[in-house]
CSV table of C-alpha atoms in Angstrom, one decimal:
chain,number,residue,atom,x,y,z
A,1,MET,CA,-38.0,-5.4,34.7
A,2,ASP,CA,-38.3,-3.5,31.5
A,3,ALA,CA,-35.5,-2.9,28.9
A,4,ALA,CA,-34.5,0.5,30.3
A,5,THR,CA,-34.2,-0.8,33.8
A,6,MET,CA,-32.2,-3.8,32.7
A,7,ALA,CA,-29.9,-1.6,30.7
A,8,GLU,CA,-29.3,0.7,33.7
A,9,ALA,CA,-28.6,-2.3,35.9
A,10,GLY,CA,-26.1,-3.6,33.3
A,11,GLU,CA,-28.1,-6.8,32.6
A,12,PRO,CA,-28.4,-8.1,29.1
A,13,ILE,CA,-31.7,-7.4,27.4
A,14,ARG,CA,-33.5,-10.5,26.5
A,15,THR,CA,-35.7,-10.4,23.4
A,16,LEU,CA,-38.9,-12.4,23.9
A,17,ARG,CA,-39.5,-14.7,20.9
A,18,PRO,CA,-42.8,-16.1,20.1
A,19,SER,CA,-43.4,-19.8,20.6
A,20,TRP,CA,-43.8,-22.2,17.7
A,21,ARG,CA,-47.5,-22.2,18.2
A,22,GLU,CA,-47.6,-18.4,17.8
A,23,ARG,CA,-45.3,-18.5,14.8
A,24,TRP,CA,-47.2,-21.2,13.0
A,25,PHE,CA,-50.8,-21.0,14.1
A,26,HIS,CA,-51.3,-17.4,15.2
A,27,GLY,CA,-54.9,-16.3,14.3
A,28,LEU,CA,-56.3,-19.8,14.3
A,29,GLY,CA,-59.6,-19.7,16.1
A,30,TRP,CA,-63.2,-20.8,16.2
A,31,ALA,CA,-64.0,-18.6,13.2
A,32,GLY,CA,-61.7,-20.7,11.0
A,33,PHE,CA,-63.2,-24.0,12.1
A,34,ALA,CA,-66.8,-22.6,11.6
A,35,ILE,CA,-65.9,-21.7,8.1
A,36,VAL,CA,-64.6,-25.2,7.5
A,37,ALA,CA,-67.7,-26.7,9.1
A,38,ILE,CA,-70.1,-24.7,6.9
A,39,ALA,CA,-68.1,-25.3,3.7
A,40,ALA,CA,-67.9,-29.1,4.5
A,41,LEU,CA,-71.6,-29.2,5.2
A,42,ILE,CA,-72.5,-27.7,1.9
A,43,ASN,CA,-70.0,-29.8,0.0
A,44,ALA,CA,-71.1,-33.0,1.7
A,45,ALA,CA,-74.8,-32.3,1.2
A,46,ARG,CA,-74.5,-31.7,-2.5
A,47,PRO,CA,-73.7,-35.3,-3.7
A,48,THR,CA,-76.1,-36.9,-1.2
A,49,ILE,CA,-79.2,-35.0,-2.3
A,50,LYS,CA,-79.8,-37.3,-5.3
A,51,ILE,CA,-79.8,-40.4,-3.2
A,52,VAL,CA,-82.0,-39.1,-0.4
A,53,VAL,CA,-85.1,-40.2,-2.3
A,54,MET,CA,-83.7,-43.5,-3.4
A,55,GLU,CA,-82.2,-44.9,-0.2
A,56,PRO,CA,-83.6,-45.4,3.3
A,57,VAL,CA,-82.9,-42.5,5.7
A,58,ASN,CA,-80.4,-44.4,7.8
A,59,VAL,CA,-78.4,-45.3,4.7
A,60,TRP,CA,-78.5,-41.8,3.5
A,61,LEU,CA,-77.5,-40.5,6.9
A,62,MET,CA,-74.5,-42.8,7.1
A,63,TYR,CA,-73.4,-41.8,3.7
A,64,PHE,CA,-73.8,-38.1,4.5
A,65,LEU,CA,-71.9,-38.4,7.8
A,66,TRP,CA,-69.0,-40.2,6.1
A,67,ASN,CA,-68.9,-37.6,3.3
A,68,TYR,CA,-69.1,-34.8,5.9
A,69,ALA,CA,-66.2,-36.2,7.9
A,70,TYR,CA,-64.3,-36.7,4.7
A,71,ASN,CA,-64.7,-33.0,3.8
A,72,VAL,CA,-64.0,-31.8,7.3
A,73,THR,CA,-60.7,-33.7,7.4
A,74,ILE,CA,-59.5,-32.2,4.2
A,75,GLY,CA,-60.9,-28.8,5.1
A,76,VAL,CA,-59.1,-28.6,8.5
A,77,THR,CA,-55.9,-29.7,6.8
A,78,ILE,CA,-56.2,-26.9,4.2
A,79,LEU,CA,-57.1,-24.4,7.0
A,80,LEU,CA,-53.9,-25.3,9.0
A,81,ALA,CA,-51.9,-24.9,5.8
A,82,VAL,CA,-53.4,-21.5,5.1
A,83,VAL,CA,-52.8,-20.3,8.7
A,84,TRP,CA,-49.2,-21.5,8.6
A,85,ALA,CA,-48.6,-19.9,5.1
A,86,ARG,CA,-50.1,-16.6,6.2
A,87,ASN,CA,-48.0,-16.5,9.4
A,88,ARG,CA,-44.8,-17.3,7.5
A,89,VAL,CA,-45.4,-14.5,5.0
A,90,PRO,CA,-47.1,-11.7,6.9
A,91,GLY,CA,-48.6,-8.7,5.2
A,92,ARG,CA,-50.8,-8.5,2.1
A,93,GLY,CA,-49.7,-8.8,-1.4
A,94,ILE,CA,-49.1,-11.1,-4.4
A,95,ARG,CA,-46.3,-12.9,-2.5
A,96,GLN,CA,-48.6,-13.9,0.4
A,97,TYR,CA,-51.4,-14.9,-2.0
A,98,THR,CA,-49.1,-17.0,-4.0
A,99,ILE,CA,-47.8,-18.8,-0.9
A,100,VAL,CA,-51.3,-19.3,0.3
A,101,PHE,CA,-52.4,-20.8,-3.1
A,102,LEU,CA,-49.5,-23.2,-3.0
A,103,ALA,CA,-50.2,-24.2,0.5
A,104,VAL,CA,-53.8,-24.9,-0.4
A,105,ALA,CA,-52.8,-26.9,-3.4
A,106,ILE,CA,-50.3,-29.0,-1.5
A,107,ALA,CA,-52.6,-29.5,1.5
A,108,ALA,CA,-55.5,-30.5,-0.7
A,109,ALA,CA,-53.4,-33.1,-2.6
A,110,ALA,CA,-51.7,-34.5,0.5
A,111,SER,CA,-54.9,-34.8,2.5
A,112,LEU,CA,-56.8,-36.3,-0.4
A,113,LEU,CA,-54.1,-38.9,-0.9
A,114,VAL,CA,-54.0,-39.8,2.8
A,115,VAL,CA,-57.8,-40.0,3.0
A,116,GLU,CA,-58.0,-42.1,-0.1
A,117,ALA,CA,-55.2,-44.4,1.1
A,118,TRP,CA,-57.0,-44.9,4.4
A,119,GLU,CA,-60.3,-45.5,2.7
A,120,THR,CA,-58.9,-48.1,0.2
A,121,LYS,CA,-56.5,-49.5,2.8
A,122,GLY,CA,-53.6,-48.4,0.7
A,123,THR,CA,-54.6,-49.9,-2.6
A,124,PHE,CA,-56.1,-46.7,-4.2
A,125,GLY,CA,-58.6,-49.2,-5.8
A,126,SER,CA,-56.0,-51.2,-7.7
A,127,ASP,CA,-57.5,-54.4,-6.5
A,128,ASP,CA,-60.5,-53.7,-8.7
A,129,PRO,CA,-60.2,-55.6,-12.0
A,130,THR,CA,-61.3,-52.6,-14.0
A,131,TRP,CA,-58.7,-50.3,-12.3
A,132,THR,CA,-56.2,-48.5,-14.5
A,133,LEU,CA,-53.6,-46.0,-13.6
A,134,GLY,CA,-55.0,-43.4,-16.0
A,135,HIS,CA,-58.5,-43.8,-14.6
A,136,ALA,CA,-57.2,-43.6,-11.0
A,137,ALA,CA,-55.2,-40.5,-11.8
A,138,LEU,CA,-58.1,-38.8,-13.6
A,139,GLY,CA,-60.4,-39.5,-10.6
A,140,LEU,CA,-57.8,-38.2,-8.1
A,141,GLY,CA,-57.1,-35.2,-10.3
A,142,SER,CA,-60.8,-34.4,-10.5
A,143,ASP,CA,-61.2,-34.7,-6.7
A,144,TRP,CA,-58.1,-32.6,-6.2
A,145,VAL,CA,-59.4,-29.8,-8.3
A,146,HIS,CA,-62.7,-30.0,-6.5
A,147,PHE,CA,-61.0,-29.7,-3.1
A,148,LEU,CA,-58.6,-27.1,-4.4
A,149,LEU,CA,-61.6,-24.9,-5.1
A,150,LEU,CA,-63.1,-25.7,-1.7
A,151,GLY,CA,-59.7,-24.8,-0.1
A,152,LEU,CA,-59.5,-21.5,-1.9
A,153,ILE,CA,-63.0,-20.7,-0.7
A,154,ILE,CA,-62.0,-21.6,2.9
A,155,ALA,CA,-58.8,-19.6,2.6
A,156,GLY,CA,-60.5,-16.6,1.1
A,157,ALA,CA,-63.2,-16.6,3.8
A,158,TRP,CA,-60.7,-17.1,6.6
A,159,LEU,CA,-58.3,-14.3,5.3
A,160,TYR,CA,-61.3,-12.0,5.1
A,161,VAL,CA,-62.5,-12.7,8.6
A,162,LEU,CA,-58.9,-12.3,9.9
A,163,ALA,CA,-58.5,-9.0,8.0
A,164,GLU,CA,-61.7,-7.7,9.5
A,165,ALA,CA,-60.5,-8.8,12.9
A,166,ASP,CA,-57.2,-7.0,12.4
A,167,HIS,CA,-59.0,-4.0,11.2
A,168,VAL,CA,-61.3,-3.9,14.3
A,169,ALA,CA,-58.3,-4.4,16.5
A,170,ALA,CA,-56.4,-1.6,14.8
A,171,LEU,CA,-59.4,0.7,15.2
A,172,GLU,CA,-59.6,-0.2,18.9
A,173,GLN,CA,-55.9,0.3,19.4
A,174,CYS,CA,-56.2,3.7,17.6
A,175,ALA,CA,-59.0,4.6,20.0
A,176,VAL,CA,-57.0,3.6,23.0
A,177,ASP,CA,-53.9,5.5,21.7
A,178,SER,CA,-56.1,8.5,21.0
A,179,ALA,CA,-57.7,8.4,24.4
A,180,ARG,CA,-54.3,8.0,26.1
A,181,MET,CA,-53.0,11.0,24.1
A,182,ASP,CA,-56.1,13.1,25.0
A,183,GLN,CA,-55.6,12.2,28.7
A,184,GLN,CA,-51.9,13.1,28.5
A,185,THR,CA,-52.8,16.4,26.7
A,186,ALA,CA,-55.5,17.2,29.3
A,187,GLU,CA,-53.1,16.4,32.2
A,188,ALA,CA,-50.5,18.7,30.6
A,189,GLN,CA,-53.0,21.4,30.2
A,190,LEU,CA,-54.2,21.1,33.8
A,191,GLN,CA,-50.6,21.3,35.0
A,192,VAL,CA,-50.2,24.5,33.0
A,193,LEU,CA,-53.4,26.0,34.3
A,194,GLU,CA,-52.6,25.1,37.9
A,195,ALA,CA,-49.1,26.6,37.4
A,196,GLN,CA,-50.9,29.8,36.4
A,197,ILE,CA,-53.2,29.7,39.4
A,198,GLU,CA,-50.5,29.2,42.1
A,199,PRO,CA,-48.6,32.4,41.6
A,200,HIS,CA,-51.8,34.2,41.0
A,201,PHE,CA,-52.8,34.0,44.6
A,202,LEU,CA,-49.4,33.5,46.3
A,203,PHE,CA,-47.9,36.7,44.8
A,204,ASN,CA,-51.0,38.7,45.7
A,205,THR,CA,-50.8,37.4,49.3
A,206,LEU,CA,-47.1,38.3,49.6
A,207,ALA,CA,-47.8,41.7,48.3
A,208,ASN,CA,-50.4,42.3,51.0
A,209,VAL,CA,-48.0,41.1,53.7
A,210,LYS,CA,-45.4,43.6,52.5
A,211,ARG,CA,-47.9,46.5,52.3
A,212,LEU,CA,-49.2,45.8,55.8
A,213,TYR,CA,-45.7,45.4,57.3
A,214,ASP,CA,-44.9,48.9,56.0
A,215,THR,CA,-48.0,50.5,57.6
A,216,ASP,CA,-48.7,48.5,60.7
A,217,ARG,CA,-46.1,46.2,62.1
A,218,ALA,CA,-48.4,44.5,64.6
A,219,SER,CA,-50.9,43.7,61.9
A,220,GLY,CA,-48.0,42.7,59.6
A,221,ALA,CA,-46.7,40.3,62.3
A,222,ARG,CA,-50.1,38.8,62.7
A,223,MET,CA,-50.5,38.4,59.0
A,224,LEU,CA,-47.1,36.7,58.8
A,225,ARG,CA,-48.3,34.2,61.4
A,226,ASN,CA,-51.4,33.6,59.4
A,227,LEU,CA,-49.3,33.2,56.3
A,228,LYS,CA,-47.2,30.6,58.0
A,229,GLU,CA,-50.4,28.7,58.9
A,230,TYR,CA,-51.6,29.1,55.4
A,231,LEU,CA,-48.4,27.8,53.8
A,232,ALA,CA,-48.4,24.9,56.2
A,233,VAL,CA,-51.8,23.9,54.7
A,234,ALA,CA,-51.1,24.9,51.2
A,235,LEU,CA,-47.6,23.8,50.4
A,236,PRO,CA,-48.1,20.0,50.9
A,237,GLN,CA,-50.9,20.0,48.2
A,238,MET,CA,-49.6,22.7,45.8
A,239,ARG,CA,-48.3,20.0,43.4
A,240,GLU,CA,-50.9,17.3,44.1
A,241,THR,CA,-53.6,16.5,41.6
A,242,ARG,CA,-56.0,15.3,44.2
A,243,SER,CA,-57.4,16.7,47.4
A,244,THR,CA,-60.5,16.5,49.6
A,245,LEU,CA,-63.2,19.0,50.3
A,246,GLY,CA,-62.0,19.2,53.9
A,247,ARG,CA,-58.4,20.1,52.9
A,248,GLU,CA,-59.7,22.7,50.4
A,249,VAL,CA,-61.9,24.3,53.0
A,250,ALA,CA,-58.9,24.5,55.4
A,251,HIS,CA,-56.9,26.0,52.6
A,252,ALA,CA,-59.5,28.6,51.9
A,253,THR,CA,-60.0,29.3,55.6
A,254,ALA,CA,-56.3,30.0,56.1
A,255,TYR,CA,-56.4,32.4,53.1
A,256,LEU,CA,-59.4,34.2,54.6
A,257,ASN,CA,-57.6,34.6,57.9
A,258,ILE,CA,-54.9,36.4,56.1
A,259,GLN,CA,-57.3,38.6,54.2
A,260,GLN,CA,-59.2,39.3,57.4
A,261,VAL,CA,-56.0,40.8,58.9
A,262,ARG,CA,-55.6,43.0,55.9
A,263,MET,CA,-59.2,44.1,55.7
A,264,GLY,CA,-60.1,44.2,59.4
A,265,ARG,CA,-63.8,44.5,60.2
A,266,ARG,CA,-64.6,44.9,56.5
A,267,LEU,CA,-64.4,41.1,56.1
A,268,ALA,CA,-66.4,38.5,57.9
A,269,PHE,CA,-66.7,34.8,56.9
A,270,ALA,CA,-68.2,31.5,57.9
A,271,VAL,CA,-68.0,27.9,56.9
A,272,GLU,CA,-71.0,25.5,56.7
A,273,MET,CA,-69.9,22.0,55.8
A,274,PRO,CA,-71.3,18.6,57.1
A,275,GLU,CA,-68.5,16.6,58.7
A,276,ARG,CA,-69.3,13.6,56.4
A,277,LEU,CA,-68.3,15.6,53.4
A,278,ARG,CA,-64.8,16.4,54.5
A,279,THR,CA,-63.3,13.3,52.9
A,280,VAL,CA,-65.1,13.8,49.6
A,281,PRO,CA,-62.5,14.1,46.8
A,282,MET,CA,-62.1,17.6,45.2
A,283,PRO,CA,-59.5,18.9,42.8
A,284,PRO,CA,-57.1,21.3,44.5
A,285,LEU,CA,-57.2,25.1,44.4
A,286,MET,CA,-60.8,25.3,42.9
A,287,LEU,CA,-62.4,26.5,46.1
A,288,LEU,CA,-59.6,29.0,46.8
A,289,THR,CA,-60.0,30.4,43.3
A,290,LEU,CA,-63.7,31.3,44.1
A,291,VAL,CA,-62.7,32.8,47.5
A,292,GLU,CA,-60.0,34.9,46.0
A,293,ASN,CA,-62.5,36.0,43.2
A,294,ALA,CA,-65.0,37.0,45.9
A,295,ILE,CA,-62.3,39.1,47.7
A,296,LYS,CA,-60.9,40.7,44.6
A,297,HIS,CA,-64.1,41.6,42.8
A,298,GLY,CA,-66.8,41.5,45.4
A,299,VAL,CA,-65.9,42.3,49.0
A,300,GLY,CA,-62.6,44.0,48.5
A,301,PRO,CA,-63.7,46.9,46.3
A,302,SER,CA,-67.0,47.4,48.3
A,303,PRO,CA,-66.7,50.5,50.6
A,304,ASN,CA,-68.3,48.6,53.4
A,305,GLY,CA,-66.6,45.3,52.8
A,306,GLY,CA,-68.8,42.3,53.2
A,307,ARG,CA,-69.2,38.7,54.2
A,308,ILE,CA,-68.2,35.5,52.6
A,309,ASP,CA,-70.0,32.2,53.3
A,310,LEU,CA,-68.6,28.8,52.3
A,311,ARG,CA,-71.2,26.1,52.0
A,312,ALA,CA,-71.1,22.5,50.9
A,313,SER,CA,-74.2,20.2,50.5
A,314,ILE,CA,-75.5,17.2,48.5
A,315,ASP,CA,-78.3,17.4,46.0
A,316,ASP,CA,-79.2,13.9,44.8
A,317,ASP,CA,-76.0,12.7,43.1
A,318,ARG,CA,-74.3,16.1,43.0
A,319,LEU,CA,-71.9,17.8,45.3
A,320,LEU,CA,-72.6,21.6,45.6
A,321,VAL,CA,-69.8,23.9,46.8
A,322,GLU,CA,-70.9,27.5,47.2
A,323,VAL,CA,-69.0,30.7,47.8
A,324,ALA,CA,-71.5,33.5,48.6
A,325,ASP,CA,-70.4,37.1,49.1
A,326,THR,CA,-72.2,40.3,49.9
A,327,GLY,CA,-69.9,42.4,47.7
A,328,LEU,CA,-70.5,44.5,44.6
A,329,GLY,CA,-72.3,41.7,42.7
A,330,PHE,CA,-72.0,41.5,39.0
A,331,THR,CA,-69.3,43.8,37.6
A,332,LYS,CA,-67.4,43.7,34.3
A,333,SER,CA,-64.6,41.7,35.8
A,334,ALA,CA,-66.6,39.6,38.3
A,335,GLY,CA,-67.1,36.7,35.9
A,336,GLY,CA,-64.0,36.9,33.9
A,337,GLY,CA,-60.2,36.8,34.5
A,338,THR,CA,-57.7,34.1,34.5
A,339,GLY,CA,-58.9,32.5,37.7
A,340,LEU,CA,-62.4,31.6,36.7
A,341,ALA,CA,-61.5,30.8,33.1
A,342,ASN,CA,-58.8,28.3,34.3
A,343,LEU,CA,-61.3,26.9,36.8
A,344,ARG,CA,-63.8,26.2,34.1
A,345,ALA,CA,-61.1,24.6,32.0
A,346,ARG,CA,-60.0,22.4,34.9
A,347,LEU,CA,-63.5,21.3,35.6
A,348,ALA,CA,-63.9,20.3,32.0
A,349,GLY,CA,-60.6,18.5,32.0
A,350,HIS,CA,-61.4,16.6,35.2
A,351,PHE,CA,-65.1,15.8,34.8
A,352,GLY,CA,-66.1,16.7,31.2
A,353,GLY,CA,-69.7,17.8,31.1
A,354,ALA,CA,-70.6,16.3,34.5
A,355,ALA,CA,-69.3,19.3,36.4
A,356,SER,CA,-70.1,23.0,36.1
A,357,LEU,CA,-69.4,26.5,37.5
A,358,SER,CA,-72.2,29.0,37.7
A,359,LEU,CA,-72.6,32.6,39.0
A,360,ALA,CA,-75.8,34.0,40.4
A,361,LEU,CA,-77.0,37.1,42.2
A,362,ASN,CA,-77.0,36.9,46.0
A,363,SER,CA,-79.7,38.6,48.2
A,364,PRO,CA,-79.7,41.4,49.1
A,365,ARG,CA,-76.4,42.0,47.2
A,366,GLY,CA,-73.3,40.2,46.0
A,367,LEU,CA,-72.7,37.0,44.1
A,368,ILE,CA,-73.0,33.2,44.7
A,369,ALA,CA,-70.5,31.1,42.8
A,370,THR,CA,-71.4,27.4,42.7
A,371,ILE,CA,-69.3,24.5,41.7
A,372,VAL,CA,-71.3,21.3,40.9
A,373,LEU,CA,-69.4,18.0,41.0
A,374,PRO,CA,-70.5,14.4,40.4
A,375,TYR,CA,-70.9,13.2,44.0
A,376,LYS,CA,-71.2,9.4,43.2
A,377,ASP,CA,-68.1,9.4,41.1
A,378,ALA,CA,-66.2,11.3,43.8
A,379,ALA,CA,-67.5,8.9,46.5
A,380,ALA,CA,-66.4,5.9,44.5
A,381,ASN,CA,-62.9,7.2,44.3
A,382,ARG,CA,-62.8,8.3,47.9
A,383,GLY,CA,-60.2,5.6,48.9
A,384,SER,CA,-57.7,6.8,46.3
A,385,ALA,CA,-58.0,10.5,47.1
């Protein structure tokens, strides 16, 4: 339950607080340990190089491994301190760098004292007759400066890696946000375009019903029955963003039945669609737009009327939906207007460059309007249509 739902239900809104691990060690990962391992390896190898030619290999190896473990212990302690300091003081700036420096200095000193105490069994070398406090302090101080520098290198490298990771994450988040905004914008534009298309054909149809009723009541009554059938098909999907080829063909057929009453023998039509393609997803109103365009600019203005054929087929991985008419062919208005312009915009919004709309001359006359859709993508989404 989100905050808004909890507020509406009258429940107190609980703020999720990060755990102590997230507060103290957020960002600690394998990259940090890899930095420590590499730095410790270099630091441990440096003092052992001079004895590798003087001692047997097994002696040198034991000395190197001890020195490496010594450096790793102090390095990990410093890394944990740096991670803690960075998480306690988030954000970049002099304040964070100061806290990180102090954390490195304290961690280097504390870990050095612990390791020296464990190595000398708590005596810090005081059981040596030549031991003096000043000599011990000088030795520990020299080691502390050495490990302070090592710690600063580890801290700098880790902060750089973390900053780069944050930068990449920020870029990825920006890309996600941008894609989400683009999708929301495209959806809003599609809704506007579809809202323009709906009245475009509905109002024209209602005007035709009125005109027929004024001139021929029998034809008007028949057209009203066809309009009822048309609305029974059209209204359930007017506001849907998904449809199927079968539903769109039924939608277009109901529309053509209405136009056939209006035009009489001047209009004939046929549908050729394999049964297996009926369930293929297709955005709503696209086929109807082509049919209306064929009526308005092709068959309707033609003195002898014409024929409209609706065809659907598969060509490799493409779904081809054709509306062929035997009307006037190419005219000044045949390829323009709101309907086809909106259809092209909707195709681009739904499928990008994977879909297209083309117009070609029909034989012996008229036009063929073809919508090409990605068939495999449509088939993959068939269950969600």
